Amino acid sequence: MVISREVKNCSKVNSWSKSVRDLQKTLTLDSIQEQVLIGTLLGDGSLGPNVYGKNFRLEMIQTDKQKNYLDWKAKIFRNWCLSCPSFNQKTNSWRLKTISHPELTDYRSLFYLNGKKIVPKSIGKIMRSALSLAVWFMDDGTKGPQDGYTLNSQSFNRKGNEILIKVLQRNFGLKQVSLHRDKKYYRLYIGSQSRLNFENLVRPFLVPVMFYKLHS
């Protein structure tokens, strides 16, 4: 699978409501979009309701230093977005939103419970691509401590993190994955014995601005 790491522009769609309705009828997530979506929802992305509260849209935010990464996502979801990323001067960050859509509403039912993001019970079935893993890492991962890698999964409870450990072990062959306590929260640590395997999985998909997260 080859995915462009750079984006020069993104499409703009007339925001007139009929144009949006017509666009909704033609859209369906392709396999790459699904994989990026899953990684984004495990990471920093969120699914929020439209003004009518009927369907949900994907929202992604990145700092100014990491705008190239958001531009990459803008290209992935270019047919789902009405405009390019917008800048918030107060927070020095960029925001990208898709249109609301029934398919995204289905993912909302998987990844949210009572308004709080959760790890879906079906995550082991829907997360089998290293692309999803790479996006999750670019969103919420970091190198260390020592020679391993951390996935900052504090937004999920202990049970959710334990499910994710099994997915990393079974679906990606990362045998040395453990649960670390972060005050009253939990996060995942990929130990040094699985470091090279992890790097080989995610490296082909990393956007250049995210290479700093790797040990080598």
Tab-separated table of C-alpha atoms in Angstrom:
chain	number	residue	atom	x	y	z
A	1	MET	CA	0.000	0.000	0.000
A	2	VAL	CA	1.397	3.386	-1.000
A	3	ILE	CA	0.073	6.540	0.656
A	4	SER	CA	1.280	10.023	-0.213
A	5	ARG	CA	2.913	11.652	2.801
A	6	GLU	CA	2.521	15.197	1.501
A	7	VAL	CA	-0.471	17.302	0.539
A	8	LYS	CA	-0.365	20.464	-1.556
A	9	ASN	CA	-4.043	21.325	-1.403
A	10	CYS	CA	-7.409	19.916	-0.460
A	11	SER	CA	-10.753	20.098	-2.127
A	12	LYS	CA	-13.383	22.655	-1.252
A	13	VAL	CA	-17.066	21.896	-1.540
A	14	ASN	CA	-19.843	24.456	-1.657
A	15	SER	CA	-21.329	24.523	1.842
A	16	TRP	CA	-24.860	25.059	0.512
A	17	SER	CA	-27.063	22.471	2.207
A	18	LYS	CA	-28.195	20.773	-1.016
A	19	SER	CA	-24.552	20.286	-2.012
A	20	VAL	CA	-23.886	18.683	1.351
A	21	ARG	CA	-26.893	16.389	1.053
A	22	ASP	CA	-25.842	15.371	-2.439
A	23	LEU	CA	-22.310	14.727	-1.186
A	24	GLN	CA	-23.570	12.554	1.673
A	25	LYS	CA	-25.404	10.307	-0.786
A	26	THR	CA	-22.234	9.572	-2.734
A	27	LEU	CA	-19.814	9.066	0.155
A	28	THR	CA	-18.610	5.829	1.637
A	29	LEU	CA	-15.409	5.251	3.565
A	30	ASP	CA	-12.758	3.450	1.549
A	31	SER	CA	-10.376	0.991	3.233
A	32	ILE	CA	-7.607	3.559	3.812
A	33	GLN	CA	-10.037	6.084	5.259
A	34	GLU	CA	-11.418	3.439	7.595
A	35	GLN	CA	-7.948	2.520	8.824
A	36	VAL	CA	-6.948	6.154	9.375
A	37	LEU	CA	-10.274	6.785	11.117
A	38	ILE	CA	-9.736	3.908	13.557
A	39	GLY	CA	-6.244	5.100	14.451
A	40	THR	CA	-7.508	8.664	14.823
A	41	LEU	CA	-10.321	7.635	17.156
A	42	LEU	CA	-7.887	5.697	19.336
A	43	GLY	CA	-5.813	8.889	19.347
A	44	ASP	CA	-6.772	12.554	19.314
A	45	GLY	CA	-9.786	12.512	17.011
A	46	SER	CA	-13.370	12.945	18.131
A	47	LEU	CA	-16.829	12.404	16.669
A	48	GLY	CA	-19.208	15.275	17.350
A	49	PRO	CA	-22.864	15.797	16.377
A	50	ASN	CA	-24.085	18.070	13.622
A	51	VAL	CA	-26.415	20.947	14.455
A	52	TYR	CA	-29.414	18.630	14.265
A	53	GLY	CA	-27.832	15.997	16.513
A	54	LYS	CA	-28.754	13.278	14.016
A	55	ASN	CA	-25.389	12.348	12.532
A	56	PHE	CA	-21.770	12.793	13.561
A	57	ARG	CA	-18.646	14.296	12.004
A	58	LEU	CA	-14.959	13.621	12.557
A	59	GLU	CA	-12.942	16.452	14.087
A	60	MET	CA	-9.129	16.534	14.244
A	61	ILE	CA	-6.866	19.162	15.828
A	62	GLN	CA	-3.088	19.563	15.653
A	63	THR	CA	-0.628	22.200	16.805
A	64	ASP	CA	0.893	24.610	14.314
A	65	LYS	CA	4.169	22.652	14.409
A	66	GLN	CA	2.360	19.533	13.229
A	67	LYS	CA	0.149	21.077	10.567
A	68	ASN	CA	1.767	18.911	7.876
A	69	TYR	CA	0.344	15.886	9.661
A	70	LEU	CA	-3.147	17.391	9.614
A	71	ASP	CA	-2.663	18.269	5.940
A	72	TRP	CA	-1.910	14.590	5.336
A	73	LYS	CA	-5.213	13.658	6.989
A	74	ALA	CA	-6.947	16.367	4.967
A	75	LYS	CA	-5.770	14.617	1.819
A	76	ILE	CA	-6.923	11.230	3.094
A	77	PHE	CA	-10.401	12.640	3.835
A	78	ARG	CA	-10.445	15.218	1.031
A	79	ASN	CA	-13.808	14.068	-0.339
A	80	TRP	CA	-15.305	14.217	3.167
A	81	CYS	CA	-14.297	17.797	3.991
A	82	LEU	CA	-15.981	21.034	3.010
A	83	SER	CA	-12.786	23.049	3.444
A	84	CYS	CA	-9.097	22.895	4.283
A	85	PRO	CA	-7.851	22.998	7.914
A	86	SER	CA	-8.659	26.248	9.720
A	87	PHE	CA	-6.334	28.067	12.129
A	88	ASN	CA	-7.253	29.057	15.699
A	89	GLN	CA	-4.973	31.893	16.730
A	90	LYS	CA	-5.857	31.637	20.433
A	91	THR	CA	-4.753	28.012	20.707
A	92	ASN	CA	-2.141	28.182	17.916
A	93	SER	CA	-3.670	25.062	16.418
A	94	TRP	CA	-5.316	23.814	13.240
A	95	ARG	CA	-8.695	22.099	13.003
A	96	LEU	CA	-10.124	19.837	10.321
A	97	LYS	CA	-13.736	18.663	10.229
A	98	THR	CA	-15.536	16.286	7.906
A	99	ILE	CA	-19.201	16.494	7.064
A	100	SER	CA	-21.594	14.524	9.253
A	101	HIS	CA	-22.557	11.134	7.872
A	102	PRO	CA	-24.383	7.926	8.897
A	103	GLU	CA	-21.169	5.869	8.570
A	104	LEU	CA	-19.438	8.125	11.085
A	105	THR	CA	-22.511	7.836	13.301
A	106	ASP	CA	-22.003	4.058	13.271
A	107	TYR	CA	-18.434	4.564	14.479
A	108	ARG	CA	-19.732	6.899	17.169
A	109	SER	CA	-21.855	4.043	18.526
A	110	LEU	CA	-18.752	1.828	18.587
A	111	PHE	CA	-16.284	4.243	20.158
A	112	TYR	CA	-18.527	6.109	22.608
A	113	LEU	CA	-20.635	5.166	25.597
A	114	ASN	CA	-22.710	7.816	27.369
A	115	GLY	CA	-20.716	10.503	25.585
A	116	LYS	CA	-17.310	9.158	26.662
A	117	LYS	CA	-14.803	7.575	24.292
A	118	ILE	CA	-14.225	3.859	24.882
A	119	VAL	CA	-12.354	0.943	23.339
A	120	PRO	CA	-14.887	-0.966	21.206
A	121	LYS	CA	-15.394	-4.637	21.988
A	122	SER	CA	-14.835	-5.298	18.287
A	123	ILE	CA	-11.498	-3.439	18.119
A	124	GLY	CA	-9.608	-6.687	17.542
A	125	LYS	CA	-11.651	-7.327	14.397
A	126	ILE	CA	-11.578	-3.826	12.914
A	127	MET	CA	-7.981	-2.877	13.753
A	128	ARG	CA	-5.729	-5.170	11.766
A	129	SER	CA	-3.778	-2.694	9.657
A	130	ALA	CA	-0.391	-1.233	10.557
A	131	LEU	CA	-1.717	2.024	9.100
A	132	SER	CA	-4.199	2.300	11.979
A	133	LEU	CA	-1.389	1.579	14.422
A	134	ALA	CA	0.826	4.233	12.818
A	135	VAL	CA	-1.911	6.881	12.976
A	136	TRP	CA	-2.570	6.063	16.625
A	137	PHE	CA	1.150	6.411	17.305
A	138	MET	CA	1.415	9.711	15.416
A	139	ASP	CA	-1.576	11.022	17.377
A	140	ASP	CA	-0.736	9.793	20.872
A	141	GLY	CA	2.614	7.991	20.882
A	142	THR	CA	6.081	8.920	22.067
A	143	LYS	CA	9.471	7.277	22.439
A	144	GLY	CA	10.563	6.183	25.869
A	145	PRO	CA	10.921	5.570	28.638
A	146	GLN	CA	14.314	4.050	27.861
A	147	ASP	CA	14.353	2.087	24.576
A	148	GLY	CA	10.611	1.433	24.294
A	149	TYR	CA	7.549	3.358	23.158
A	150	THR	CA	4.539	4.741	25.008
A	151	LEU	CA	1.004	4.986	23.684
A	152	ASN	CA	-0.775	7.616	25.773
A	153	SER	CA	-4.079	5.836	26.154
A	154	GLN	CA	-5.065	7.525	29.426
A	155	SER	CA	-8.473	8.444	28.026
A	156	PHE	CA	-9.438	4.762	28.232
A	157	ASN	CA	-10.045	2.812	31.441
A	158	ARG	CA	-7.993	-0.146	32.596
A	159	LYS	CA	-10.247	-2.718	30.938
A	160	GLY	CA	-10.029	-0.851	27.626
A	161	ASN	CA	-6.247	-0.717	27.841
A	162	GLU	CA	-6.079	-4.427	28.586
A	163	ILE	CA	-8.138	-5.099	25.450
A	164	LEU	CA	-5.708	-2.972	23.448
A	165	ILE	CA	-2.759	-4.965	24.804
A	166	LYS	CA	-4.315	-8.155	23.445
A	167	VAL	CA	-4.873	-6.504	20.061
A	168	LEU	CA	-1.247	-5.367	19.862
A	169	GLN	CA	-0.048	-8.831	20.780
A	170	ARG	CA	-2.384	-10.898	18.607
A	171	ASN	CA	-2.825	-8.674	15.548
A	172	PHE	CA	0.632	-7.133	15.327
A	173	GLY	CA	2.929	-9.627	17.044
A	174	LEU	CA	4.076	-7.120	19.687
A	175	LYS	CA	4.755	-9.532	22.515
A	176	GLN	CA	6.238	-7.108	25.044
A	177	VAL	CA	3.379	-4.723	25.804
A	178	SER	CA	2.508	-3.754	29.362
A	179	LEU	CA	0.143	-1.556	31.309
A	180	HIS	CA	1.714	1.403	33.113
A	181	ARG	CA	0.045	3.487	35.799
A	182	ASP	CA	-0.037	7.245	35.198
A	183	LYS	CA	-1.417	8.642	38.467
A	184	LYS	CA	-5.006	7.350	38.415
A	185	TYR	CA	-4.937	6.595	34.690
A	186	TYR	CA	-3.323	3.915	32.518
A	187	ARG	CA	-1.233	3.914	29.362
A	188	LEU	CA	0.548	1.312	27.267
A	189	TYR	CA	4.259	0.651	27.049
A	190	ILE	CA	5.888	-1.283	24.210
A	191	GLY	CA	9.112	-2.716	25.609
A	192	SER	CA	12.547	-2.802	24.013
A	193	GLN	CA	12.132	-6.437	22.922
A	194	SER	CA	9.273	-5.389	20.611
A	195	ARG	CA	10.822	-2.075	19.595
A	196	LEU	CA	12.181	-3.078	16.188
A	197	ASN	CA	9.004	-4.936	15.276
A	198	PHE	CA	6.944	-1.879	16.186
A	199	GLU	CA	9.208	0.478	14.230
A	200	ASN	CA	9.044	-1.745	11.152
A	201	LEU	CA	5.250	-1.730	11.343
A	202	VAL	CA	4.712	2.021	11.632
A	203	ARG	CA	7.696	3.552	9.827
A	204	PRO	CA	6.342	3.108	6.242
A	205	PHE	CA	3.288	5.223	7.113
A	206	LEU	CA	4.822	8.008	9.192
A	207	VAL	CA	4.535	11.570	7.932
A	208	PRO	CA	8.055	13.128	7.925
A	209	VAL	CA	7.129	15.674	10.595
A	210	MET	CA	6.505	12.706	12.937
A	211	PHE	CA	9.856	10.966	12.481
A	212	TYR	CA	11.089	12.604	15.691
A	213	LYS	CA	8.939	10.139	17.624
A	214	LEU	CA	11.154	7.219	16.563
A	215	HIS	CA	14.322	6.137	18.351
A	216	SER	CA	16.065	5.631	15.027
